[in-house]
mmCIF file of C-alpha atoms and ligand atoms in Angstrom:
data_model
loop_
_atom_site.group_PDB
_atom_site.id
_atom_site.type_symbol
_atom_site.label_atom_id
_atom_site.label_comp_id
_atom_site.label_asym_id
_atom_site.label_seq_id
_atom_site.Cartn_x
_atom_site.Cartn_y
_atom_site.Cartn_z
ATOM 1 C CA UNK A 232 22.829 170.317 -101.357
ATOM 2 C CA UNK A 233 20.334 170.848 -98.165
ATOM 3 C CA UNK A 234 16.942 169.891 -99.411
ATOM 4 C CA UNK A 235 14.246 170.757 -97.400
ATOM 5 C CA UNK A 236 13.158 167.986 -95.585
ATOM 6 C CA UNK A 237 9.360 167.887 -95.983
ATOM 7 C CA UNK A 238 9.925 169.077 -99.722
ATOM 8 C CA UNK A 239 12.128 166.251 -100.318
ATOM 9 C CA UNK A 240 9.348 164.210 -99.287
ATOM 10 C CA UNK A 241 6.385 166.420 -101.822
ATOM 11 C CA UNK A 242 8.979 165.684 -104.176
ATOM 12 C CA UNK A 243 6.673 162.741 -106.141
ATOM 13 C CA UNK A 244 3.305 164.928 -105.111
ATOM 14 C CA UNK A 245 4.917 167.846 -106.536
ATOM 15 C CA UNK A 246 5.967 165.909 -109.980
ATOM 16 C CA UNK A 247 2.316 164.373 -110.040
ATOM 17 C CA UNK A 248 0.858 168.462 -109.967
ATOM 18 C CA UNK A 249 3.952 169.472 -112.269
ATOM 19 C CA UNK A 250 3.170 166.906 -115.321
ATOM 20 C CA UNK A 251 -0.828 167.747 -114.682
ATOM 21 C CA UNK A 252 -0.166 171.705 -114.880
ATOM 22 C CA UNK A 253 1.748 170.605 -118.215
ATOM 23 C CA UNK A 254 -0.572 169.055 -119.721
ATOM 24 C CA UNK A 255 -3.596 171.339 -119.368
ATOM 25 C CA UNK A 256 -1.863 174.888 -120.594
ATOM 26 C CA UNK A 257 -3.992 178.084 -121.219
ATOM 27 C CA UNK A 258 -2.470 180.896 -122.926
ATOM 28 C CA UNK A 259 -1.712 184.817 -121.227
ATOM 29 C CA UNK A 260 -5.445 186.066 -119.119
ATOM 30 C CA UNK A 261 -6.984 182.354 -119.808
ATOM 31 C CA UNK A 262 -5.793 180.098 -117.723
ATOM 32 C CA UNK A 263 -8.951 179.118 -115.669
ATOM 33 C CA UNK A 264 -8.055 175.855 -115.028
ATOM 34 C CA UNK A 265 -5.051 176.880 -113.901
ATOM 35 C CA UNK A 266 -6.336 179.814 -111.371
ATOM 36 C CA UNK A 267 -9.010 176.837 -110.162
ATOM 37 C CA UNK A 268 -6.434 174.088 -109.452
ATOM 38 C CA UNK A 269 -3.691 176.845 -107.531
ATOM 39 C CA UNK A 270 -6.269 178.168 -105.804
ATOM 40 C CA UNK A 271 -7.835 174.619 -104.946
ATOM 41 C CA UNK A 272 -4.542 173.873 -103.308
ATOM 42 C CA UNK A 273 -3.360 176.819 -101.950
ATOM 43 C CA UNK A 274 -7.044 176.693 -100.195
ATOM 44 C CA UNK A 275 -6.363 172.668 -99.224
ATOM 45 C CA UNK A 276 -2.777 173.822 -97.378
ATOM 46 C CA UNK A 277 -5.478 176.305 -95.093
ATOM 47 C CA UNK A 278 -4.147 179.461 -96.828
ATOM 48 C CA UNK A 279 -6.527 182.431 -97.235
ATOM 49 C CA UNK A 280 -7.163 183.625 -101.235
ATOM 50 C CA UNK A 281 -7.305 186.654 -102.877
ATOM 51 C CA UNK A 282 -8.771 186.156 -106.982
ATOM 52 C CA UNK A 283 -9.634 188.518 -110.099
ATOM 53 C CA UNK A 284 -6.284 190.846 -109.924
ATOM 54 C CA UNK A 285 -5.327 191.120 -113.477
ATOM 55 C CA UNK A 286 -8.429 188.314 -114.533
ATOM 56 C CA UNK A 287 -7.292 184.958 -113.111
ATOM 57 C CA UNK A 288 -4.317 185.831 -110.869
ATOM 58 C CA UNK A 289 -4.246 184.349 -107.354
ATOM 59 C CA UNK A 290 -2.339 185.829 -104.296
ATOM 60 C CA UNK A 291 -2.264 183.668 -101.030
ATOM 61 C CA UNK A 292 -1.326 185.166 -97.237
ATOM 62 C CA UNK A 293 0.126 183.249 -94.697
ATOM 63 C CA UNK A 294 0.927 185.670 -91.393
ATOM 64 C CA UNK A 295 2.408 184.093 -88.720
ATOM 65 C CA UNK A 296 3.280 186.925 -86.106
ATOM 66 C CA UNK A 297 3.823 190.301 -86.978
ATOM 67 C CA UNK A 298 7.339 190.799 -89.141
ATOM 68 C CA UNK A 299 8.113 191.727 -92.418
ATOM 69 C CA UNK A 300 6.384 190.830 -95.762
ATOM 70 C CA UNK A 301 7.736 189.378 -98.486
ATOM 71 C CA UNK A 302 6.090 188.575 -101.783
ATOM 72 C CA UNK A 303 6.989 184.953 -103.647
ATOM 73 C CA UNK A 304 5.816 185.703 -107.994
ATOM 74 C CA UNK A 305 5.377 182.885 -109.827
ATOM 75 C CA UNK A 306 3.749 182.942 -113.307
ATOM 76 C CA UNK A 307 1.054 180.426 -114.634
ATOM 77 C CA UNK A 308 0.589 181.134 -118.854
ATOM 78 C CA UNK A 309 1.807 178.617 -121.504
ATOM 79 C CA UNK A 310 2.640 179.509 -125.628
ATOM 80 C CA UNK A 311 0.171 179.037 -128.705
ATOM 81 C CA UNK A 312 3.127 176.336 -129.348
ATOM 82 C CA UNK A 313 2.655 172.774 -131.072
ATOM 83 C CA UNK A 314 4.026 170.610 -128.567
ATOM 84 C CA UNK A 315 6.852 167.895 -130.258
ATOM 85 C CA UNK A 316 6.779 165.538 -127.266
ATOM 86 C CA UNK A 317 5.407 162.065 -127.339
ATOM 87 C CA UNK A 318 5.133 161.599 -123.639
ATOM 88 C CA UNK A 319 2.157 160.862 -121.683
ATOM 89 C CA UNK A 320 1.871 164.046 -120.148
ATOM 90 C CA UNK A 321 1.813 166.148 -123.298
ATOM 91 C CA UNK A 322 0.035 169.223 -124.103
ATOM 92 C CA UNK A 323 -4.194 168.402 -124.365
ATOM 93 C CA UNK A 324 -5.018 171.604 -125.562
ATOM 94 C CA UNK A 325 -3.835 171.583 -129.051
ATOM 95 C CA UNK A 326 -1.327 174.428 -129.763
ATOM 96 C CA UNK A 327 -1.586 175.399 -126.508
ATOM 97 C CA UNK A 328 2.197 174.442 -124.830
ATOM 98 C CA UNK A 329 4.069 175.380 -121.590
ATOM 99 C CA UNK A 330 7.658 175.788 -123.204
ATOM 100 C CA UNK A 331 8.571 177.439 -120.668
ATOM 101 C CA UNK A 332 8.665 175.802 -117.264
ATOM 102 C CA UNK A 333 5.563 178.348 -115.989
ATOM 103 C CA UNK A 334 4.405 174.850 -115.067
ATOM 104 C CA UNK A 335 7.608 174.267 -113.143
ATOM 105 C CA UNK A 336 7.364 177.673 -111.352
ATOM 106 C CA UNK A 337 3.365 177.487 -109.690
ATOM 107 C CA UNK A 338 4.096 174.031 -108.377
ATOM 108 C CA UNK A 339 7.219 174.858 -106.718
ATOM 109 C CA UNK A 340 5.880 178.139 -105.184
ATOM 110 C CA UNK A 341 2.861 175.329 -104.553
ATOM 111 C CA UNK A 342 4.938 173.386 -102.667
ATOM 112 C CA UNK A 343 6.675 176.581 -101.224
ATOM 113 C CA UNK A 344 2.753 177.238 -100.175
ATOM 114 C CA UNK A 345 2.147 173.781 -98.955
ATOM 115 C CA UNK A 346 5.862 173.385 -96.728
ATOM 116 C CA UNK A 347 5.782 176.962 -94.891
ATOM 117 C CA UNK A 348 2.074 176.626 -94.208
ATOM 118 C CA UNK A 349 2.071 172.987 -92.354
ATOM 119 C CA UNK A 350 5.876 174.256 -90.292
ATOM 120 C CA UNK A 351 5.960 177.732 -90.640
ATOM 121 C CA UNK A 352 9.428 178.677 -88.887
ATOM 122 C CA UNK A 353 9.710 182.105 -89.340
ATOM 123 C CA UNK A 354 7.961 185.381 -88.180
ATOM 124 C CA UNK A 355 6.215 187.662 -90.491
ATOM 125 C CA UNK A 356 4.118 187.674 -93.936
ATOM 126 C CA UNK A 357 4.497 186.063 -97.053
ATOM 127 C CA UNK A 358 2.190 186.607 -100.209
ATOM 128 C CA UNK A 359 1.917 184.198 -102.840
ATOM 129 C CA UNK A 360 1.100 185.131 -105.782
ATOM 130 C CA UNK A 361 0.384 183.549 -109.389
ATOM 131 C CA UNK A 362 0.037 186.034 -112.073
ATOM 132 C CA UNK A 363 -1.529 185.453 -115.732
ATOM 133 C CA UNK A 364 0.027 186.314 -118.834
ATOM 134 C CA UNK A 365 4.094 186.510 -118.287
ATOM 135 C CA UNK A 366 3.643 185.804 -122.542
ATOM 136 C CA UNK A 367 3.411 188.978 -123.545
ATOM 137 C CA UNK A 368 0.028 190.080 -121.695
ATOM 138 C CA UNK A 369 2.347 191.447 -118.972
ATOM 139 C CA UNK A 370 -0.142 190.109 -116.139
ATOM 140 C CA UNK A 371 2.381 191.200 -113.828
ATOM 141 C CA UNK A 372 1.986 195.027 -115.231
ATOM 142 C CA UNK A 373 -1.839 194.326 -114.750
ATOM 143 C CA UNK A 374 -1.516 193.440 -111.325
ATOM 144 C CA UNK A 375 0.535 196.013 -109.737
ATOM 145 C CA UNK A 376 -1.592 198.500 -111.614
ATOM 146 C CA UNK A 377 -4.355 196.939 -110.210
ATOM 147 C CA UNK A 378 -3.412 197.556 -106.839
ATOM 148 C CA UNK A 379 -1.320 194.214 -105.875
ATOM 149 C CA UNK A 380 0.678 195.997 -103.375
ATOM 150 C CA UNK A 381 -1.387 198.131 -102.069
ATOM 151 C CA UNK A 382 -3.824 195.306 -100.900
ATOM 152 C CA UNK A 383 -0.825 192.932 -100.248
ATOM 153 C CA UNK A 384 2.200 195.489 -98.592
ATOM 154 C CA UNK A 385 5.390 193.219 -99.277
ATOM 155 C CA UNK A 386 8.837 195.079 -97.978
ATOM 156 C CA UNK A 387 10.639 193.151 -101.446
ATOM 157 C CA UNK A 388 9.539 190.933 -104.144
ATOM 158 C CA UNK A 389 11.278 187.702 -105.794
ATOM 159 C CA UNK A 390 11.388 185.755 -108.731
ATOM 160 C CA UNK A 391 12.874 183.145 -110.607
ATOM 161 C CA UNK A 392 12.501 181.135 -113.654
ATOM 162 C CA UNK A 393 13.757 177.868 -115.086
ATOM 163 C CA UNK A 394 16.979 177.709 -116.987
ATOM 164 C CA UNK A 395 17.716 175.560 -119.494
ATOM 165 C CA UNK A 396 21.767 175.002 -119.998
ATOM 166 C CA UNK A 397 22.976 175.867 -116.618
ATOM 167 C CA UNK A 398 23.356 172.929 -114.624
ATOM 168 C CA UNK A 399 20.261 171.061 -112.220
ATOM 169 C CA UNK A 400 21.739 171.955 -108.375
ATOM 170 C CA UNK A 401 23.092 175.315 -109.938
ATOM 171 C CA UNK A 402 21.430 179.187 -109.710
ATOM 172 C CA UNK A 403 22.109 182.509 -111.166
ATOM 173 C CA UNK A 404 21.453 185.671 -108.470
ATOM 174 C CA UNK A 405 22.544 188.720 -110.600
ATOM 175 C CA UNK A 406 23.038 192.421 -109.297
ATOM 176 C CA UNK A 407 21.082 195.154 -111.478
ATOM 177 C CA UNK A 408 20.432 193.960 -114.930
ATOM 178 C CA UNK A 409 19.223 190.749 -115.615
ATOM 179 C CA UNK A 410 16.657 191.047 -119.029
ATOM 180 C CA UNK A 411 16.409 193.466 -121.312
ATOM 181 C CA UNK A 412 13.690 195.761 -121.701
ATOM 182 C CA UNK A 413 11.532 194.839 -125.552
ATOM 183 C CA UNK A 414 10.262 197.378 -127.658
ATOM 184 C CA UNK A 415 8.517 196.283 -131.105
ATOM 185 C CA UNK A 416 8.600 198.813 -134.113
ATOM 186 C CA UNK A 417 6.982 199.754 -136.959
ATOM 187 C CA UNK A 418 8.844 201.521 -140.143
ATOM 188 C CA UNK A 419 6.792 202.285 -142.702
ATOM 189 C CA UNK A 420 9.161 203.772 -145.984
ATOM 190 C CA UNK A 421 6.738 206.046 -148.569
ATOM 191 C CA UNK A 422 8.349 206.721 -152.061
ATOM 192 C CA UNK A 423 6.211 207.137 -155.070
ATOM 193 C CA UNK A 424 5.189 204.113 -157.032
ATOM 194 C CA UNK A 425 6.000 203.644 -160.412
ATOM 195 C CA UNK A 426 7.173 201.528 -163.667
ATOM 196 C CA UNK A 427 9.978 199.560 -162.972
ATOM 197 C CA UNK A 428 11.436 200.010 -166.471
ATOM 198 C CA UNK A 429 11.952 204.015 -165.121
ATOM 199 C CA UNK A 430 12.872 204.773 -162.099
ATOM 200 C CA UNK A 431 14.044 208.662 -162.634
ATOM 201 C CA UNK A 432 10.089 208.793 -162.161
ATOM 202 C CA UNK A 433 9.438 206.943 -159.432
ATOM 203 C CA UNK A 434 10.943 207.819 -155.228
ATOM 204 C CA UNK A 435 12.102 203.706 -154.702
ATOM 205 C CA UNK A 436 10.660 202.932 -151.100
ATOM 206 C CA UNK A 437 13.069 199.695 -151.990
ATOM 207 C CA UNK A 438 16.241 200.738 -152.266
ATOM 208 C CA UNK A 439 15.194 203.569 -149.334
ATOM 209 C CA UNK A 440 13.917 200.739 -146.798
ATOM 210 C CA UNK A 441 17.440 198.732 -147.603
ATOM 211 C CA UNK A 442 19.779 201.476 -147.424
ATOM 212 C CA UNK A 443 17.900 201.474 -143.984
ATOM 213 C CA UNK A 444 18.196 198.689 -143.004
ATOM 214 C CA UNK A 445 21.527 198.724 -143.013
ATOM 215 C CA UNK A 446 22.142 202.395 -141.353
ATOM 216 C CA UNK A 447 20.021 201.258 -138.883
ATOM 217 C CA UNK A 448 22.359 198.551 -137.751
ATOM 218 C CA UNK A 449 25.190 201.604 -137.242
ATOM 219 C CA UNK A 450 23.647 202.781 -134.196
ATOM 220 C CA UNK A 451 24.331 199.667 -132.283
ATOM 221 C CA UNK A 452 27.952 199.706 -133.472
ATOM 222 C CA UNK A 453 28.433 203.683 -134.007
ATOM 223 C CA UNK A 454 26.224 205.338 -131.227
ATOM 224 C CA UNK A 455 26.068 203.434 -128.639
ATOM 225 C CA UNK A 456 28.862 203.013 -125.881
ATOM 226 C CA UNK A 457 30.990 199.594 -126.808
ATOM 227 C CA UNK A 458 30.968 198.463 -122.932
ATOM 228 C CA UNK A 459 26.849 199.030 -122.572
ATOM 229 C CA UNK A 460 24.505 196.462 -124.646
ATOM 230 C CA UNK A 461 21.579 197.123 -127.391
ATOM 231 C CA UNK A 462 19.863 194.958 -130.076
ATOM 232 C CA UNK A 463 18.652 196.199 -133.134
ATOM 233 C CA UNK A 464 16.966 193.538 -135.196
ATOM 234 C CA UNK A 465 15.106 193.824 -138.278
ATOM 235 C CA UNK A 466 12.671 190.817 -138.667
ATOM 236 C CA UNK A 467 10.305 192.038 -141.745
ATOM 237 C CA UNK A 468 10.269 193.396 -145.107
ATOM 238 C CA UNK A 469 6.795 193.782 -146.823
ATOM 239 C CA UNK A 470 6.534 195.422 -150.816
ATOM 240 C CA UNK A 471 5.247 195.039 -153.796
ATOM 241 C CA UNK A 472 3.649 192.174 -155.513
ATOM 242 C CA UNK A 473 4.786 192.610 -159.295
ATOM 243 C CA UNK A 474 8.103 192.491 -161.498
ATOM 244 C CA UNK A 475 7.451 195.320 -163.499
ATOM 245 C CA UNK A 476 6.189 197.621 -160.623
ATOM 246 C CA UNK A 477 8.026 200.035 -158.146
ATOM 247 C CA UNK A 478 5.677 199.711 -154.640
ATOM 248 C CA UNK A 479 4.670 203.115 -152.691
ATOM 249 C CA UNK A 480 6.081 202.170 -150.430
ATOM 250 C CA UNK A 481 7.685 199.332 -147.718
ATOM 251 C CA UNK A 482 7.166 198.124 -144.598
ATOM 252 C CA UNK A 483 10.046 197.241 -141.793
ATOM 253 C CA UNK A 484 9.231 195.615 -138.361
ATOM 254 C CA UNK A 485 11.920 194.284 -135.616
ATOM 255 C CA UNK A 486 12.346 194.306 -131.855
ATOM 256 C CA UNK A 487 14.603 196.575 -130.038
ATOM 257 C CA UNK A 488 16.509 195.471 -126.667
ATOM 258 C CA UNK A 489 18.316 197.475 -124.541
ATOM 259 C CA UNK A 490 19.601 197.286 -120.860
ATOM 260 C CA UNK A 491 19.883 200.749 -119.525
ATOM 261 C CA UNK A 492 16.560 203.347 -119.559
ATOM 262 C CA UNK A 493 18.761 205.638 -121.618
ATOM 263 C CA UNK A 494 20.347 203.227 -124.273
ATOM 264 C CA UNK A 495 16.874 202.586 -124.542
ATOM 265 C CA UNK A 496 15.897 205.935 -124.997
ATOM 266 C CA UNK A 497 18.877 206.906 -127.713
ATOM 267 C CA UNK A 498 17.777 203.998 -129.945
ATOM 268 C CA UNK A 499 14.568 204.582 -130.832
ATOM 269 C CA UNK A 500 15.685 208.846 -130.703
ATOM 270 C CA UNK A 501 18.545 207.038 -132.832
ATOM 271 C CA UNK A 502 15.784 204.706 -135.412
ATOM 272 C CA UNK A 503 14.174 208.248 -135.413
ATOM 273 C CA UNK A 504 16.813 210.067 -136.586
ATOM 274 C CA UNK A 505 18.535 207.136 -139.192
ATOM 275 C CA UNK A 506 15.425 206.864 -140.549
ATOM 276 C CA UNK A 507 14.182 210.134 -141.381
ATOM 277 C CA UNK A 508 17.704 210.966 -142.522
ATOM 278 C CA UNK A 509 18.297 207.952 -145.095
ATOM 279 C CA UNK A 510 14.584 208.403 -146.046
ATOM 280 C CA UNK A 511 14.830 212.620 -147.148
ATOM 281 C CA UNK A 512 18.460 211.555 -148.453
ATOM 282 C CA UNK A 513 16.487 209.916 -151.028
ATOM 283 C CA UNK A 514 13.160 211.720 -151.260
ATOM 284 C CA UNK A 515 10.989 210.202 -149.150
ATOM 285 C CA UNK A 516 9.144 210.075 -145.948
ATOM 286 C CA UNK A 517 9.599 207.466 -143.307
ATOM 287 C CA UNK A 518 7.022 206.907 -140.141
ATOM 288 C CA UNK A 519 8.674 205.055 -136.997
ATOM 289 C CA UNK A 520 6.163 203.449 -134.446
ATOM 290 C CA UNK A 521 7.726 202.012 -131.410
ATOM 291 C CA UNK A 522 6.052 199.737 -129.234
ATOM 292 C CA UNK A 523 6.780 199.903 -125.610
ATOM 293 C CA UNK A 524 7.385 196.374 -124.080
ATOM 294 C CA UNK A 525 8.967 195.517 -120.968
ATOM 295 C CA UNK A 526 11.395 197.267 -119.449
ATOM 296 C CA UNK A 527 14.795 195.673 -118.529
ATOM 297 C CA UNK A 528 14.021 193.456 -114.866
ATOM 298 C CA UNK A 529 16.926 195.129 -112.588
ATOM 299 C CA UNK A 530 17.926 193.213 -109.383
ATOM 300 C CA UNK A 531 18.215 195.726 -106.739
ATOM 301 C CA UNK A 532 21.818 195.336 -105.060
ATOM 302 C CA UNK A 533 20.631 194.609 -101.687
ATOM 303 C CA UNK A 534 18.135 192.038 -102.149
ATOM 304 C CA UNK A 535 20.541 189.338 -104.593
ATOM 305 C CA UNK A 536 23.133 189.576 -102.020
ATOM 306 C CA UNK A 537 19.700 188.188 -100.014
ATOM 307 C CA UNK A 538 18.698 185.871 -102.984
ATOM 308 C CA UNK A 539 22.160 184.720 -102.730
ATOM 309 C CA UNK A 540 22.802 183.496 -99.384
ATOM 310 C CA UNK A 541 19.313 182.141 -99.294
ATOM 311 C CA UNK A 542 20.434 179.453 -102.575
ATOM 312 C CA UNK A 543 23.807 179.532 -101.231
ATOM 313 C CA UNK A 544 22.339 178.113 -97.425
ATOM 314 C CA UNK A 545 20.735 174.787 -100.646
ATOM 315 C CA UNK A 546 22.821 174.496 -102.796
ATOM 316 C CA UNK A 547 26.544 175.754 -101.792
ATOM 317 C CA UNK A 548 29.143 178.345 -102.436
ATOM 318 C CA UNK A 549 30.443 177.437 -105.283
ATOM 319 C CA UNK A 550 26.944 176.751 -106.949
ATOM 320 C CA UNK A 551 26.171 179.588 -106.804
ATOM 321 C CA UNK A 552 26.518 181.576 -109.802
ATOM 322 C CA UNK A 553 27.237 185.277 -109.836
ATOM 323 C CA UNK A 554 29.021 185.938 -112.989
ATOM 324 C CA UNK A 555 26.293 184.961 -115.238
ATOM 325 C CA UNK A 556 25.723 187.531 -118.534
ATOM 326 C CA UNK A 557 22.031 189.176 -118.103
ATOM 327 C CA UNK A 558 20.140 187.921 -120.946
ATOM 328 C CA UNK A 559 18.893 189.849 -123.955
ATOM 329 C CA UNK A 560 15.873 188.108 -123.222
ATOM 330 C CA UNK A 561 12.904 189.529 -121.133
ATOM 331 C CA UNK A 562 9.949 189.413 -118.349
ATOM 332 C CA UNK A 563 7.259 190.949 -117.220
ATOM 333 C CA UNK A 564 8.909 190.508 -113.133
ATOM 334 C CA UNK A 565 10.487 193.809 -114.218
ATOM 335 C CA UNK A 566 6.691 195.939 -113.389
ATOM 336 C CA UNK A 567 6.958 194.489 -109.729
ATOM 337 C CA UNK A 568 10.726 195.648 -109.905
ATOM 338 C CA UNK A 569 10.019 198.360 -110.869
ATOM 339 C CA UNK A 570 7.440 198.897 -107.841
ATOM 340 C CA UNK A 571 9.256 196.462 -105.029
ATOM 341 C CA UNK A 572 12.922 196.437 -104.576
ATOM 342 C CA UNK A 573 13.777 192.576 -104.840
ATOM 343 C CA UNK A 574 15.167 189.711 -107.177
ATOM 344 C CA UNK A 575 14.856 187.455 -109.793
ATOM 345 C CA UNK A 576 17.046 184.443 -109.895
ATOM 346 C CA UNK A 577 18.094 181.239 -112.400
ATOM 347 C CA UNK A 578 17.327 178.127 -111.603
ATOM 348 C CA UNK A 579 20.039 175.248 -113.698
ATOM 349 C CA UNK A 580 17.095 173.491 -115.341
ATOM 350 C CA UNK A 581 20.037 171.346 -117.250
ATOM 351 C CA UNK A 582 20.230 170.136 -120.916
ATOM 352 C CA UNK A 583 17.269 167.462 -120.675
ATOM 353 C CA UNK A 584 15.212 166.948 -124.177
ATOM 354 C CA UNK A 585 18.414 167.206 -126.524
ATOM 355 C CA UNK A 586 19.671 170.576 -124.831
ATOM 356 C CA UNK A 587 16.627 172.340 -126.433
ATOM 357 C CA UNK A 588 16.402 176.604 -124.696
ATOM 358 C CA UNK A 589 12.985 177.786 -123.385
ATOM 359 C CA UNK A 590 10.553 177.982 -126.148
ATOM 360 C CA UNK A 591 10.987 174.953 -128.041
ATOM 361 C CA UNK A 592 8.518 172.176 -129.051
ATOM 362 C CA UNK A 593 10.895 169.425 -127.368
ATOM 363 C CA UNK A 594 11.104 171.488 -124.074
ATOM 364 C CA UNK A 595 10.360 169.784 -121.372
ATOM 365 C CA UNK A 596 10.608 171.181 -117.338
ATOM 366 C CA UNK A 597 13.175 169.260 -115.415
ATOM 367 C CA UNK A 598 11.888 167.961 -112.539
ATOM 368 C CA UNK A 599 14.849 166.723 -111.112
ATOM 369 C CA UNK A 600 14.934 170.671 -109.814
ATOM 370 C CA UNK A 601 11.353 171.139 -108.257
ATOM 371 C CA UNK A 602 12.836 170.169 -104.676
ATOM 372 C CA UNK A 603 15.987 173.088 -105.285
ATOM 373 C CA UNK A 604 13.638 176.195 -106.782
ATOM 374 C CA UNK A 605 11.553 174.621 -103.789
ATOM 375 C CA UNK A 606 13.279 174.603 -101.160
ATOM 376 C CA UNK A 607 15.743 177.800 -102.043
ATOM 377 C CA UNK A 608 11.907 179.662 -101.347
ATOM 378 C CA UNK A 609 12.034 178.061 -98.459
ATOM 379 C CA UNK A 610 15.133 179.373 -97.607
ATOM 380 C CA UNK A 611 14.397 182.645 -98.847
ATOM 381 C CA UNK A 612 11.517 182.779 -96.469
ATOM 382 C CA UNK A 613 13.208 181.718 -92.972
ATOM 383 C CA UNK A 614 16.140 184.246 -93.842
ATOM 384 C CA UNK A 615 14.202 186.646 -94.263
ATOM 385 C CA UNK A 616 11.669 186.735 -91.835
ATOM 386 C CA UNK A 617 13.438 184.809 -89.693
ATOM 387 C CA UNK A 618 12.037 183.921 -85.592
ATOM 388 C CA UNK A 619 14.019 185.895 -83.580
HETATM 389 NI NI1 NI B 72 8.842 182.104 -118.733
#
């Protein structure tokens, strides 16, 4: 392990920042305190900053001579969750919690900015991008649409996320899809209500919906190449409120995850075909609405190789995990990767707090990995923007 010397000296200070951020969680697009904290720190490092992208977004620029330009991105928002931890730095904002480690991501990027501003051993330009609203609001997408990369041109953009279950000191670098596209659906089955005792005079939407739930499961098993991945999960069924009444309609809701756009399109089309076909078979009607969420997060080949190389310089070859499976979670860094080549890595967070995963009320970011992630950022900058 080769932790950057300057970063090691900042470990305690970064731990303090991280715990302070943890105690002050704010939700998507309302990261006002957090944004002020980030901006104040960046200015204290002597960096020029730009505020206002996607409301609370902050971008800091560090230019050291002529050379290439890269973007490094962290997310700042927390989750609507009641924290169950009792330690001193627990959430002070009831019902809000940094349960995904964005407090750690923000801290590591601040640490890298501090160290690079003090000892700029690179030639070129680094843009430090602090975005709001990763958890559902698509703050990354808003920044891109508002002209992030026109105002701050980059040759490539890089992101990272802590990863519980992966050991501290390990970094996962995947080439191609790393996280899934995330779509939600509402499916309404419209029948004809009536007396429970006289079903022949009704069109029973509950029986139709039951068949539809089962039939939808055939999409992944029968219509998608077995070597590809897709998930169709029905998470809600709403209908009826009496023992003796067949309701008029049933509402189903759920989630769709895919990695490739052609699979995504096939699943959407297949869901419509199955829902309408099953409903027609029972004399009912189906109305399917799909709300497209974040696209798949896809690392470009060359930048993944570069990210793995930068990680290797910090943690050694054997700790860089290249063969992990992608996750069916999702990320709005995907929009930045649609706009520019780049790579999103996983930073091992270990198994603290009983090994709880992200979005768990007992989760906490592991402060021991702050110097590892920060050293990775510096290693990447010094590799991509070499002095000579
Ligand atoms: Ni997250």
